[in-house]
mmCIF file with all atom_site columns, C-alpha atoms in Angstrom:
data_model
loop_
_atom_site.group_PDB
_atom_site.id
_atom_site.type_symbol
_atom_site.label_atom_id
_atom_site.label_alt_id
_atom_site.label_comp_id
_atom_site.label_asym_id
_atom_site.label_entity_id
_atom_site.label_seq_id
_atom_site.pdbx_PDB_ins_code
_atom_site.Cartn_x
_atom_site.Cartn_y
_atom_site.Cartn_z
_atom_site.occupancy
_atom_site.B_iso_or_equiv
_atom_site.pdbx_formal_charge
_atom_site.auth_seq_id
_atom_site.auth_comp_id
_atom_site.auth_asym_id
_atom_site.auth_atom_id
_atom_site.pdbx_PDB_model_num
ATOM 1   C CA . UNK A 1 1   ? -7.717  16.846  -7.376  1.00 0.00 ? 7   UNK A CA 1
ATOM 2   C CA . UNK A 1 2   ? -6.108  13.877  -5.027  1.00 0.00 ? 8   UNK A CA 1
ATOM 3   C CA . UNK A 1 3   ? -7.181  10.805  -5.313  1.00 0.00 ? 9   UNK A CA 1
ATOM 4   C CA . UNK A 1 4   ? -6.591  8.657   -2.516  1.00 0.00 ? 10  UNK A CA 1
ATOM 5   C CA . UNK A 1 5   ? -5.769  4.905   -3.045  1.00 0.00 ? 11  UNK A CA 1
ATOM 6   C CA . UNK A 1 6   ? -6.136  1.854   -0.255  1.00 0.00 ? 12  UNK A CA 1
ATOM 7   C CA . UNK A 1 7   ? -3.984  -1.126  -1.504  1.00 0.00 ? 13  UNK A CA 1
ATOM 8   C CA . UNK A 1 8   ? -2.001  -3.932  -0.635  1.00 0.00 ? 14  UNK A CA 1
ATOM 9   C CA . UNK A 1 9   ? -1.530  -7.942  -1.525  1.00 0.00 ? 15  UNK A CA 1
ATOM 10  C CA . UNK A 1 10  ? -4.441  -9.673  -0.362  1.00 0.00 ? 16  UNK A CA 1
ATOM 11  C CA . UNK A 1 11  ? -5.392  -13.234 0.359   1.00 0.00 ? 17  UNK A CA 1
ATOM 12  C CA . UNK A 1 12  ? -8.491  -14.592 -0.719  1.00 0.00 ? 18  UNK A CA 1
ATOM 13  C CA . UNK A 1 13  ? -10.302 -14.760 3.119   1.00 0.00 ? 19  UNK A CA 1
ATOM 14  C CA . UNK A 1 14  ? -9.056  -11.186 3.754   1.00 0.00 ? 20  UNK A CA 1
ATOM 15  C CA . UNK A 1 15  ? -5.407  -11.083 4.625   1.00 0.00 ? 21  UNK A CA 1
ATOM 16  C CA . UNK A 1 16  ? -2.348  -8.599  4.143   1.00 0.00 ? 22  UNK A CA 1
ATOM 17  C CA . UNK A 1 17  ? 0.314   -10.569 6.121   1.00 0.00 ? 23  UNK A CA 1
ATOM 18  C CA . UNK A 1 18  ? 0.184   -13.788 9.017   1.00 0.00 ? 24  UNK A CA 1
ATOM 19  C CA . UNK A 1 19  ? -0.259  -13.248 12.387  1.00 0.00 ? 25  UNK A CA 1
ATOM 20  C CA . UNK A 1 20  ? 3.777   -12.479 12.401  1.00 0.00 ? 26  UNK A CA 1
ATOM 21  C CA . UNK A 1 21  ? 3.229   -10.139 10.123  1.00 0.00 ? 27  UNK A CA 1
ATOM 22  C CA . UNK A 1 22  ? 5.154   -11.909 7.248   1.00 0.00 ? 28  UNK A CA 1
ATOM 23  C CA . UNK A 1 23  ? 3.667   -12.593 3.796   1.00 0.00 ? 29  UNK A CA 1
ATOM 24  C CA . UNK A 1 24  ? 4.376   -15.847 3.507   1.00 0.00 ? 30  UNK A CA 1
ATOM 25  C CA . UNK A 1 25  ? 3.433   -16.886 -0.671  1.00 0.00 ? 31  UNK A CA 1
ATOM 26  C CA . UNK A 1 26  ? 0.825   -13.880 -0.791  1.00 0.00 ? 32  UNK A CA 1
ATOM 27  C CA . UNK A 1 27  ? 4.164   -12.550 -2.530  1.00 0.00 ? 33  UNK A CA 1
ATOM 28  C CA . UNK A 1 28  ? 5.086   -15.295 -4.375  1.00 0.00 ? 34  UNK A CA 1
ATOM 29  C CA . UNK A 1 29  ? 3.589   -13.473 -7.913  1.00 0.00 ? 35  UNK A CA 1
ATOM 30  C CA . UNK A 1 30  ? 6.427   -11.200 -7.916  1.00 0.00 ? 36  UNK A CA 1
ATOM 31  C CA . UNK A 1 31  ? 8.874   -13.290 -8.928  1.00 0.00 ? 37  UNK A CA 1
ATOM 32  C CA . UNK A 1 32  ? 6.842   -15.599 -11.275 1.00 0.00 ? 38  UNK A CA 1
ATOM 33  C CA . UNK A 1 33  ? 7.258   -14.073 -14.587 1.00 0.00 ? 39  UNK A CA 1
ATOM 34  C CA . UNK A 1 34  ? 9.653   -12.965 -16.596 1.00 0.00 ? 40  UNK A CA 1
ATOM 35  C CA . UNK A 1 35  ? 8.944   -8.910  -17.232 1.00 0.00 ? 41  UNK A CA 1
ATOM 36  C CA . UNK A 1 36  ? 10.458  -6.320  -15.139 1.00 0.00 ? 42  UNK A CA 1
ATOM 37  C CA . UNK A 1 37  ? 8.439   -4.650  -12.858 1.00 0.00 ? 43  UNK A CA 1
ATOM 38  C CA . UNK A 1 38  ? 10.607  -1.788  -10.515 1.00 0.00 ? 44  UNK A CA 1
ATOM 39  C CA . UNK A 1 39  ? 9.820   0.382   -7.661  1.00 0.00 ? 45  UNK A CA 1
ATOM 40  C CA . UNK A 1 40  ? 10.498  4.158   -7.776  1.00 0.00 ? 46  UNK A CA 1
ATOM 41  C CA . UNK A 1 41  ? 14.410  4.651   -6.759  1.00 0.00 ? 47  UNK A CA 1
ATOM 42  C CA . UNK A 1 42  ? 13.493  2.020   -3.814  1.00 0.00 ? 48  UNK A CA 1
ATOM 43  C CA . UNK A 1 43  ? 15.971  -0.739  -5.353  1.00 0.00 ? 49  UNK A CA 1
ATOM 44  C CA . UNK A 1 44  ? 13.394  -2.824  -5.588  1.00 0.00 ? 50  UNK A CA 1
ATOM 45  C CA . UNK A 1 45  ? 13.050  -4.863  -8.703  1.00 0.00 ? 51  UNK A CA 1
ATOM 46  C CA . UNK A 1 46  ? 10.231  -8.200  -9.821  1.00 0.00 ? 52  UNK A CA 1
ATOM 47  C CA . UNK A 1 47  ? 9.714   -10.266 -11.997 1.00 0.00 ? 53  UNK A CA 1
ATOM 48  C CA . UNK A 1 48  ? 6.397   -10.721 -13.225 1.00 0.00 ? 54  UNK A CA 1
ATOM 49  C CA . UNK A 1 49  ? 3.703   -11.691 -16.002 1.00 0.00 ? 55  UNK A CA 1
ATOM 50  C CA . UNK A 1 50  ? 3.176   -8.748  -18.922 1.00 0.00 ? 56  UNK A CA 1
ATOM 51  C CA . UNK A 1 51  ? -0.739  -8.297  -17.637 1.00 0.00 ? 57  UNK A CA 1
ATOM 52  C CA . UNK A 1 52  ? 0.988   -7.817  -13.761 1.00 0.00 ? 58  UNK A CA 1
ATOM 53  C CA . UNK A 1 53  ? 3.465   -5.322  -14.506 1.00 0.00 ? 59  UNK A CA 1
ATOM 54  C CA . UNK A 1 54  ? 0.975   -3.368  -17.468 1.00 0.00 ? 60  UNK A CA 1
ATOM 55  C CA . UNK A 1 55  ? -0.892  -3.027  -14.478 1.00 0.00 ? 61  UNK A CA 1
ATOM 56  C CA . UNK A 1 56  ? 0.877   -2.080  -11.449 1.00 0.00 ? 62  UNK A CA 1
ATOM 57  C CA . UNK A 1 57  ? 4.028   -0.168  -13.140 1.00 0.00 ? 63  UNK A CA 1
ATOM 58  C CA . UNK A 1 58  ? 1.440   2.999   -13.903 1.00 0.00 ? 64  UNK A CA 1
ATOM 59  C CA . UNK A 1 59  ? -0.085  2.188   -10.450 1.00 0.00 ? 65  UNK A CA 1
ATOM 60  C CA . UNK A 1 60  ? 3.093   2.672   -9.165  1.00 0.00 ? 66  UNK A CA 1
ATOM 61  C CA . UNK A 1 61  ? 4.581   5.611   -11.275 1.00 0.00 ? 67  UNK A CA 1
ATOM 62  C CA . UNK A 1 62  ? 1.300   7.705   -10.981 1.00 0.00 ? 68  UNK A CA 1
ATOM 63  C CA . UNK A 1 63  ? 1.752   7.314   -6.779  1.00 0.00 ? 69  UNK A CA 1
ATOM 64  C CA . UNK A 1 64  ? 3.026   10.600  -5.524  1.00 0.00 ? 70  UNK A CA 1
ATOM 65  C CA . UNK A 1 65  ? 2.762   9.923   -1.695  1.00 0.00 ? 71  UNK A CA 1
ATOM 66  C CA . UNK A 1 66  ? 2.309   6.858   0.246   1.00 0.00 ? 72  UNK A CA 1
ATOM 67  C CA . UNK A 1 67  ? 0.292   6.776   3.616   1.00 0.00 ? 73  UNK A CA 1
ATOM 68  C CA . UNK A 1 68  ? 1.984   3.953   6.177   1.00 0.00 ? 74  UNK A CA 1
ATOM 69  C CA . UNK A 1 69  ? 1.716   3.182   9.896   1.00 0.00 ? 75  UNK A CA 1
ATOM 70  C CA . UNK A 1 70  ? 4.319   3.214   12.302  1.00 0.00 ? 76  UNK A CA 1
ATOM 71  C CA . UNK A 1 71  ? 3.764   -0.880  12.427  1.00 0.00 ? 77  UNK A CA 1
ATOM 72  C CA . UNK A 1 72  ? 5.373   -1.205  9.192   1.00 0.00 ? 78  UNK A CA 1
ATOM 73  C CA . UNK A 1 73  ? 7.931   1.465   9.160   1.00 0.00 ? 79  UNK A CA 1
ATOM 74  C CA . UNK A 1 74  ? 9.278   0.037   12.153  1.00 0.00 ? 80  UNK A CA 1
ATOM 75  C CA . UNK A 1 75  ? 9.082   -3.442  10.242  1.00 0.00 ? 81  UNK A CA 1
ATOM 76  C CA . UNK A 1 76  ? 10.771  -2.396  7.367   1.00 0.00 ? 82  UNK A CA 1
ATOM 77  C CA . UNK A 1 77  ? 13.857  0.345   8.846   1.00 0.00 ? 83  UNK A CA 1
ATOM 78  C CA . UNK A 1 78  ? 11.739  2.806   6.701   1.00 0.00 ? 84  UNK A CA 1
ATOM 79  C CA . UNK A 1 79  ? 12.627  1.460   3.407   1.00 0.00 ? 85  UNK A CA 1
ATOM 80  C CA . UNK A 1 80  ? 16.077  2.772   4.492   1.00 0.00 ? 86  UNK A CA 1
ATOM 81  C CA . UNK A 1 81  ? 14.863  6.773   3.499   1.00 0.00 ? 87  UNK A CA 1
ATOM 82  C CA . UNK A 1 82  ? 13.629  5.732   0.110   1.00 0.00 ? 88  UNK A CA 1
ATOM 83  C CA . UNK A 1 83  ? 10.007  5.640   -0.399  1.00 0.00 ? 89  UNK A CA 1
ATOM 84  C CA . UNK A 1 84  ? 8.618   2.489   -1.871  1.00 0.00 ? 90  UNK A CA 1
ATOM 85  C CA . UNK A 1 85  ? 6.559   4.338   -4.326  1.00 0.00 ? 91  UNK A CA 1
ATOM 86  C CA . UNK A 1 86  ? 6.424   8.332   -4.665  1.00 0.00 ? 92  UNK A CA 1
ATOM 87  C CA . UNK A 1 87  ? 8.141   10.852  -4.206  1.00 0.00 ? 93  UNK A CA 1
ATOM 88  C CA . UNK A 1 88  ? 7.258   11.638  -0.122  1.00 0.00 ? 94  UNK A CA 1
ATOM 89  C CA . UNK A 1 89  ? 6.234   9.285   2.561   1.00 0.00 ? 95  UNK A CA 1
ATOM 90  C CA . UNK A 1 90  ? 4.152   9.872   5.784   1.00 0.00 ? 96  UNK A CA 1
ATOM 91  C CA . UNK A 1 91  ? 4.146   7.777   8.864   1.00 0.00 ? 97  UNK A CA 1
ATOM 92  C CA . UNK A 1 92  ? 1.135   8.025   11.055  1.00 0.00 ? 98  UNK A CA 1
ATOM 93  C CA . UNK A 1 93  ? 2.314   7.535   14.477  1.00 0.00 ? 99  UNK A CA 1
ATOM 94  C CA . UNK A 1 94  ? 2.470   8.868   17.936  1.00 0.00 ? 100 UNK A CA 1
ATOM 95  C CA . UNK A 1 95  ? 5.766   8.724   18.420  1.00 0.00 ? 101 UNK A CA 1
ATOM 96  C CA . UNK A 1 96  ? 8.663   10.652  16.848  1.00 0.00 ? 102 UNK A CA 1
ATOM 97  C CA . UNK A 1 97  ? 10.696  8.773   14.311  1.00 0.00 ? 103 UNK A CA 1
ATOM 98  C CA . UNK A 1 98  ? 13.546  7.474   16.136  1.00 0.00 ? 104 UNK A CA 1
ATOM 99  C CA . UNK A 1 99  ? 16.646  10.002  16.251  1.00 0.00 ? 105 UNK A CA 1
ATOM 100 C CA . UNK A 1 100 ? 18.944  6.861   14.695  1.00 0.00 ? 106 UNK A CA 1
ATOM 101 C CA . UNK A 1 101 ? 16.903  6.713   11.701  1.00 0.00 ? 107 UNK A CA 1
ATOM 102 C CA . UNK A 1 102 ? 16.735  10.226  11.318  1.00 0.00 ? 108 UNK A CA 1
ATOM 103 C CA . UNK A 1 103 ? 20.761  10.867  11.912  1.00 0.00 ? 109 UNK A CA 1
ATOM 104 C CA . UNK A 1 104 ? 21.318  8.216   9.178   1.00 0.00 ? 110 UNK A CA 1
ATOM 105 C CA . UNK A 1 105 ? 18.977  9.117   6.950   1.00 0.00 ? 111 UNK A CA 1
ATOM 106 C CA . UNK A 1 106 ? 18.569  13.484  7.358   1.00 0.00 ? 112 UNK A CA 1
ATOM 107 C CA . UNK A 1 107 ? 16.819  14.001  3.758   1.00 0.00 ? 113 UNK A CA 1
ATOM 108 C CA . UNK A 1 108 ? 14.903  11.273  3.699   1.00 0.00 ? 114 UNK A CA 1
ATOM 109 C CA . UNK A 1 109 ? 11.114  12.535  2.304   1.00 0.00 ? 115 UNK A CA 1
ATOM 110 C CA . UNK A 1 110 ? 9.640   11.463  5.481   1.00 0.00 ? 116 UNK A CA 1
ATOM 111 C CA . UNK A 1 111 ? 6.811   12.695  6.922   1.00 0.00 ? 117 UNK A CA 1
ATOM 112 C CA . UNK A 1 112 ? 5.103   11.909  10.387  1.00 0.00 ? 118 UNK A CA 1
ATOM 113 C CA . UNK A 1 113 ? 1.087   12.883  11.409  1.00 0.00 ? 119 UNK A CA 1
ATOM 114 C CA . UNK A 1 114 ? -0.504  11.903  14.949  1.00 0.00 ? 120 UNK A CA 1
ATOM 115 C CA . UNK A 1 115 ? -3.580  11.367  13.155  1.00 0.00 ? 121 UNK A CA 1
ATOM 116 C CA . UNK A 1 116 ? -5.083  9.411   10.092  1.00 0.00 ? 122 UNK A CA 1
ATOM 117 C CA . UNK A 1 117 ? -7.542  12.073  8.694   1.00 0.00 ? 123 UNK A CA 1
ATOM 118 C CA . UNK A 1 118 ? -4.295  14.427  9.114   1.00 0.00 ? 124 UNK A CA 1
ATOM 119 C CA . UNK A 1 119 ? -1.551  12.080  7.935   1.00 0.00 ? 125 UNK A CA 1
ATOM 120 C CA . UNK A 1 120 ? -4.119  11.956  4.787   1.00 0.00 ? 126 UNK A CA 1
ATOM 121 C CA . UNK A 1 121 ? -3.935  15.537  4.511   1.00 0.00 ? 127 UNK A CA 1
ATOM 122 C CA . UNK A 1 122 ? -0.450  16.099  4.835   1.00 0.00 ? 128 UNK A CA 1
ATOM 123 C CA . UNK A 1 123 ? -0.298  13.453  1.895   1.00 0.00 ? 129 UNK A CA 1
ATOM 124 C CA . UNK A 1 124 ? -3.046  15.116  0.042   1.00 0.00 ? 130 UNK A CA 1
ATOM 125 C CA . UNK A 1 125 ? -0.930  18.622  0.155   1.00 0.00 ? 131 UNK A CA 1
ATOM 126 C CA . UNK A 1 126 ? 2.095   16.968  -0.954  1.00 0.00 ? 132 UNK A CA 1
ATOM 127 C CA . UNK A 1 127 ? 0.751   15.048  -3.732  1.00 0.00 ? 133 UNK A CA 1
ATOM 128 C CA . UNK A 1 128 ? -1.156  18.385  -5.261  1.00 0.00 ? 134 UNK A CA 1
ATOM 129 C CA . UNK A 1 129 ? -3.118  16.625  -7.890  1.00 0.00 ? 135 UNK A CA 1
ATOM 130 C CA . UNK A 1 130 ? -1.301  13.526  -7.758  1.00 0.00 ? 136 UNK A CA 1
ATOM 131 C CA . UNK A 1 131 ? -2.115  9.977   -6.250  1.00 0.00 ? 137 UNK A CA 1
ATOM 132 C CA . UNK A 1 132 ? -2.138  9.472   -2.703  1.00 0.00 ? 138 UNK A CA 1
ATOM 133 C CA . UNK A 1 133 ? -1.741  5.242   -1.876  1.00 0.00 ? 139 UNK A CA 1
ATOM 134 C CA . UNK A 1 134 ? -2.779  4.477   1.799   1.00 0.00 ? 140 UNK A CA 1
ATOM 135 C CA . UNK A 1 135 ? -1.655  0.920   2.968   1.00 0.00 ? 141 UNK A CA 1
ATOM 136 C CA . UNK A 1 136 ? -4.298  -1.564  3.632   1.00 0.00 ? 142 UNK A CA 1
ATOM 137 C CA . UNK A 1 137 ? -4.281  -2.676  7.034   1.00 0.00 ? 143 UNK A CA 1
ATOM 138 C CA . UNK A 1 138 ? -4.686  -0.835  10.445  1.00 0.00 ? 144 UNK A CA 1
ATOM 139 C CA . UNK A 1 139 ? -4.058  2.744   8.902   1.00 0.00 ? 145 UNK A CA 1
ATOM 140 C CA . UNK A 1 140 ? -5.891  1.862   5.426   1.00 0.00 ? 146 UNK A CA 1
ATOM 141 C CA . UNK A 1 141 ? -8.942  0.395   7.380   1.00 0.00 ? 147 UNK A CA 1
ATOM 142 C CA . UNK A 1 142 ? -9.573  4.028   9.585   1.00 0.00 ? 148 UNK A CA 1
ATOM 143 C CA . UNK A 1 143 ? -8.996  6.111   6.352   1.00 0.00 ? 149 UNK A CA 1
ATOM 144 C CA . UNK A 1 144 ? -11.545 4.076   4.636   1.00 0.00 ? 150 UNK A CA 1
ATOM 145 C CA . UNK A 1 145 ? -13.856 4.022   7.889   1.00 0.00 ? 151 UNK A CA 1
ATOM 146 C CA . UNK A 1 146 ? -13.010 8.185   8.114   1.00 0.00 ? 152 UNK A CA 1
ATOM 147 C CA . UNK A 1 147 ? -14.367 8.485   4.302   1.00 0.00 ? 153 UNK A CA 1
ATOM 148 C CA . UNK A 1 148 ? -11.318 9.247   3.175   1.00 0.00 ? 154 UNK A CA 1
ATOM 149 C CA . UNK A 1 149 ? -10.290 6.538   0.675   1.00 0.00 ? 155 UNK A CA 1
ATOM 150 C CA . UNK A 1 150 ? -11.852 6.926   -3.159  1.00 0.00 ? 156 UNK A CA 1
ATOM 151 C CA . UNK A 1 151 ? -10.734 3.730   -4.414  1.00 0.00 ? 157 UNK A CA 1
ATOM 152 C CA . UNK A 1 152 ? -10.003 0.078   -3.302  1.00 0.00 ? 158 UNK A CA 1
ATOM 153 C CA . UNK A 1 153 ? -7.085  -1.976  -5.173  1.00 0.00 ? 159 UNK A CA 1
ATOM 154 C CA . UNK A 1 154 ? -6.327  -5.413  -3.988  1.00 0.00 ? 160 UNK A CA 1
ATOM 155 C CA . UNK A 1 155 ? -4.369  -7.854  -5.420  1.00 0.00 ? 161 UNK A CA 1
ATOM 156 C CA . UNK A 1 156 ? -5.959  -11.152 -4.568  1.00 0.00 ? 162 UNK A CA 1
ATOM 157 C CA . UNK A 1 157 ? -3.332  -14.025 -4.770  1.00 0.00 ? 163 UNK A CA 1
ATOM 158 C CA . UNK A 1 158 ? -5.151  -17.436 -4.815  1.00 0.00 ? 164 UNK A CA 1
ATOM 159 C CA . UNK A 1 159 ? -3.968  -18.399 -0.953  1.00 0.00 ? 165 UNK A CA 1
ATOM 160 C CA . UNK A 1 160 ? -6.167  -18.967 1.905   1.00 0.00 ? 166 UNK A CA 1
ATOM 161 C CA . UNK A 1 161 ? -4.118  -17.877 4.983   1.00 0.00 ? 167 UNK A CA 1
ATOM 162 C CA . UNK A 1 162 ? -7.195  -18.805 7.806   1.00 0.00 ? 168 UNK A CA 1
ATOM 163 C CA . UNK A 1 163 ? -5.404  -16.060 10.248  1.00 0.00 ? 169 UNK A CA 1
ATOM 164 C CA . UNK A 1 164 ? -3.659  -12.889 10.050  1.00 0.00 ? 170 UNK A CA 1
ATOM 165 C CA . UNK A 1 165 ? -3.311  -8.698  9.767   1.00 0.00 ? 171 UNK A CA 1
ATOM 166 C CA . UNK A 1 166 ? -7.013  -8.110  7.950   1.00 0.00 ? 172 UNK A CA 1
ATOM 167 C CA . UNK A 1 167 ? -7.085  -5.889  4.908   1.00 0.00 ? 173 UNK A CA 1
ATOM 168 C CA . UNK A 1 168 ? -9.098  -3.367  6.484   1.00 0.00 ? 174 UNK A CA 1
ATOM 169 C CA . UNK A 1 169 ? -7.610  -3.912  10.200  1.00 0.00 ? 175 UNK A CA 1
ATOM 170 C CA . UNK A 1 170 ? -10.330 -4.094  12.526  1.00 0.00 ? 176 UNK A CA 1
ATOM 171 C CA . UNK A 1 171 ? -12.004 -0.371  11.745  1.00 0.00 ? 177 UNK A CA 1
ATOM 172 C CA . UNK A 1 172 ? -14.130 -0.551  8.783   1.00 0.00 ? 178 UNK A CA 1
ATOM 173 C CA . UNK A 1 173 ? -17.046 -0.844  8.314   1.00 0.00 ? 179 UNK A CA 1
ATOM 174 C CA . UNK A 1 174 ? -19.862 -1.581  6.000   1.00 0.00 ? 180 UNK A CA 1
ATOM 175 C CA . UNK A 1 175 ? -19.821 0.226   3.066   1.00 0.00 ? 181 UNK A CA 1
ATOM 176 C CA . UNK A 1 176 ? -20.858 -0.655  -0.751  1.00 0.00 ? 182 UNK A CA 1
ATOM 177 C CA . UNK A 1 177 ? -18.248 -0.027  -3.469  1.00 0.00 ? 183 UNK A CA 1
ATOM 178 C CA . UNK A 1 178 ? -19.096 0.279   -7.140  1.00 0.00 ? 184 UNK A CA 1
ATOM 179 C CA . UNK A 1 179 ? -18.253 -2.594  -9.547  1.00 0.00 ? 185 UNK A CA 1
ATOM 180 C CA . UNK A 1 180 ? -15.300 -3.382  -10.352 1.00 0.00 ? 186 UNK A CA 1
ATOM 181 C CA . UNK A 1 181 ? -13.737 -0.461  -12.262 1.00 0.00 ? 187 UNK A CA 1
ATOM 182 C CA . UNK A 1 182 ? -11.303 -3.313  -13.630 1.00 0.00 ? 188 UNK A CA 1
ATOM 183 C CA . UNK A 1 183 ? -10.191 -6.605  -13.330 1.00 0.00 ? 189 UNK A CA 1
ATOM 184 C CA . UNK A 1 184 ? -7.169  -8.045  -14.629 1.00 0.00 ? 190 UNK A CA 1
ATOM 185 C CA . UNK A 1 185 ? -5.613  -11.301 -13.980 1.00 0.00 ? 191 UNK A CA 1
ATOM 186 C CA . UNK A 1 186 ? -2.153  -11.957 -13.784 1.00 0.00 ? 192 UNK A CA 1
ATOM 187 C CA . UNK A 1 187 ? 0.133   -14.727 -12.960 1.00 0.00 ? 193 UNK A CA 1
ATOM 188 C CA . UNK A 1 188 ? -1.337  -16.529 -9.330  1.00 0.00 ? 194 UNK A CA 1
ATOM 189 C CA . UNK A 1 189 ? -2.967  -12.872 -9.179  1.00 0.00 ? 195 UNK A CA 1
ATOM 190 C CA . UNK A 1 190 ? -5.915  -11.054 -9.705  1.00 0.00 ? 196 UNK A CA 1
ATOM 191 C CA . UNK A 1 191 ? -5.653  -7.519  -9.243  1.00 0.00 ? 197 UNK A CA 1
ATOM 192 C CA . UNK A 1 192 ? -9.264  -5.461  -8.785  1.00 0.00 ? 198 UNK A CA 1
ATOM 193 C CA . UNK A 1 193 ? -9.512  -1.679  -8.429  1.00 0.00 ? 199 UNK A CA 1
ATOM 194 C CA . UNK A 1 194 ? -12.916 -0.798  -7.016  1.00 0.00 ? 200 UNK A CA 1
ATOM 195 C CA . UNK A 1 195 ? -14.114 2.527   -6.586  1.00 0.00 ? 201 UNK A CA 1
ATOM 196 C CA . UNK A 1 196 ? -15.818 3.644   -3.366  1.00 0.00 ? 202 UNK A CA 1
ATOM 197 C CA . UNK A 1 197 ? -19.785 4.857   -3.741  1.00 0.00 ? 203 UNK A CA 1
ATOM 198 C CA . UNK A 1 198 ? -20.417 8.270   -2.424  1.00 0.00 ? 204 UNK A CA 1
#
């Protein structure tokens, strides 16, 4: 059965990114260590502390389809066809993918949904029994509002940011999660997974 993930970098009040959208040192833990952490056939490779990457390498590995908003696609060129983590990628948006993109990058495992609940779906029958990871923000906060999210994993890096894109944008709302299925700390990170009571 899917299981459907809500992460992203957090800041301690509540924060994925600053009101520009950039990080700022809510990042800075990837590159503070000295183990190699990679990302799928993204490019992307860190540098972090043993108890980081013996955490978020099988995080990453196990992800079969990640859930993003058109916000950050458009942010990041769409990770130039190359999912971040997994083997597809769908875009909820409500516009089509611009025809550029899509002439330079025709097999790109892209995916686009004019809904959340069916941009999780289409991620759910893609995956098959593997892990689905939503994106925290806008998009993460209505799949969690919707029901749809079964666990919580933030990784809480030890900034205060005052102002910014909230964790769970500006739709959820009050629900109780379980204890803390687990709790490791890193290097100027603390990563929780939480599981979401039914």
């Amino acid at each position: 059965m899917t299981r459907v993930i809500m992460q992203a970098v957090v800041s301690v009040d509540g924060f994925i990114a600053r009101p520009d959208d950039m990080p700022g040192p809510l990042f800075d833990w990837y590159g503070n260590g000295d183990v190699e952490l990679t990302a799928n056939d993204a490019g992307w490779t860190f540098h972090v502390s043993q108890a980081s990457h013996d955490y978020v390498q099988p995080f990453w590995d196990a992800v079969s389809v990640t859930v993003i908003g058109r916000r950050l696609f458009d942010m990041t060129n769409g990770w130039n066809g190359v999912p971040g983590a997994g083997d597809h990628l769908v875009v909820v948006t409500h516009r089509p993918l611009p025809q550029e993109w899509l002439a330079q990058h025709p097999d790109a495992p892209f995916h686009t949904a004019g809904t959340v609940e069916s941009g999780i779906a289409r991620a759910a029958e893609l995956a098959g029994d593997g892990l689905v990871c939503v994106c925290a923000g806008d998009v993460g906060g209505q799949a969690f509002t919707a029901g749809l999210v079964d666990e919580v994993f933030m990784d809480v890096a030890p900034v205060v940011l005052g102002e910014g894109k909230r964790f769970f944008g500006d739709h959820a709302d009050a629900v109780l999660l379980q204890d803390p299925a687990e709790a490791v700390q890193g290097e100027r990170v603390l990563h929780l997974r939480y599981r979401v009571r039914r």
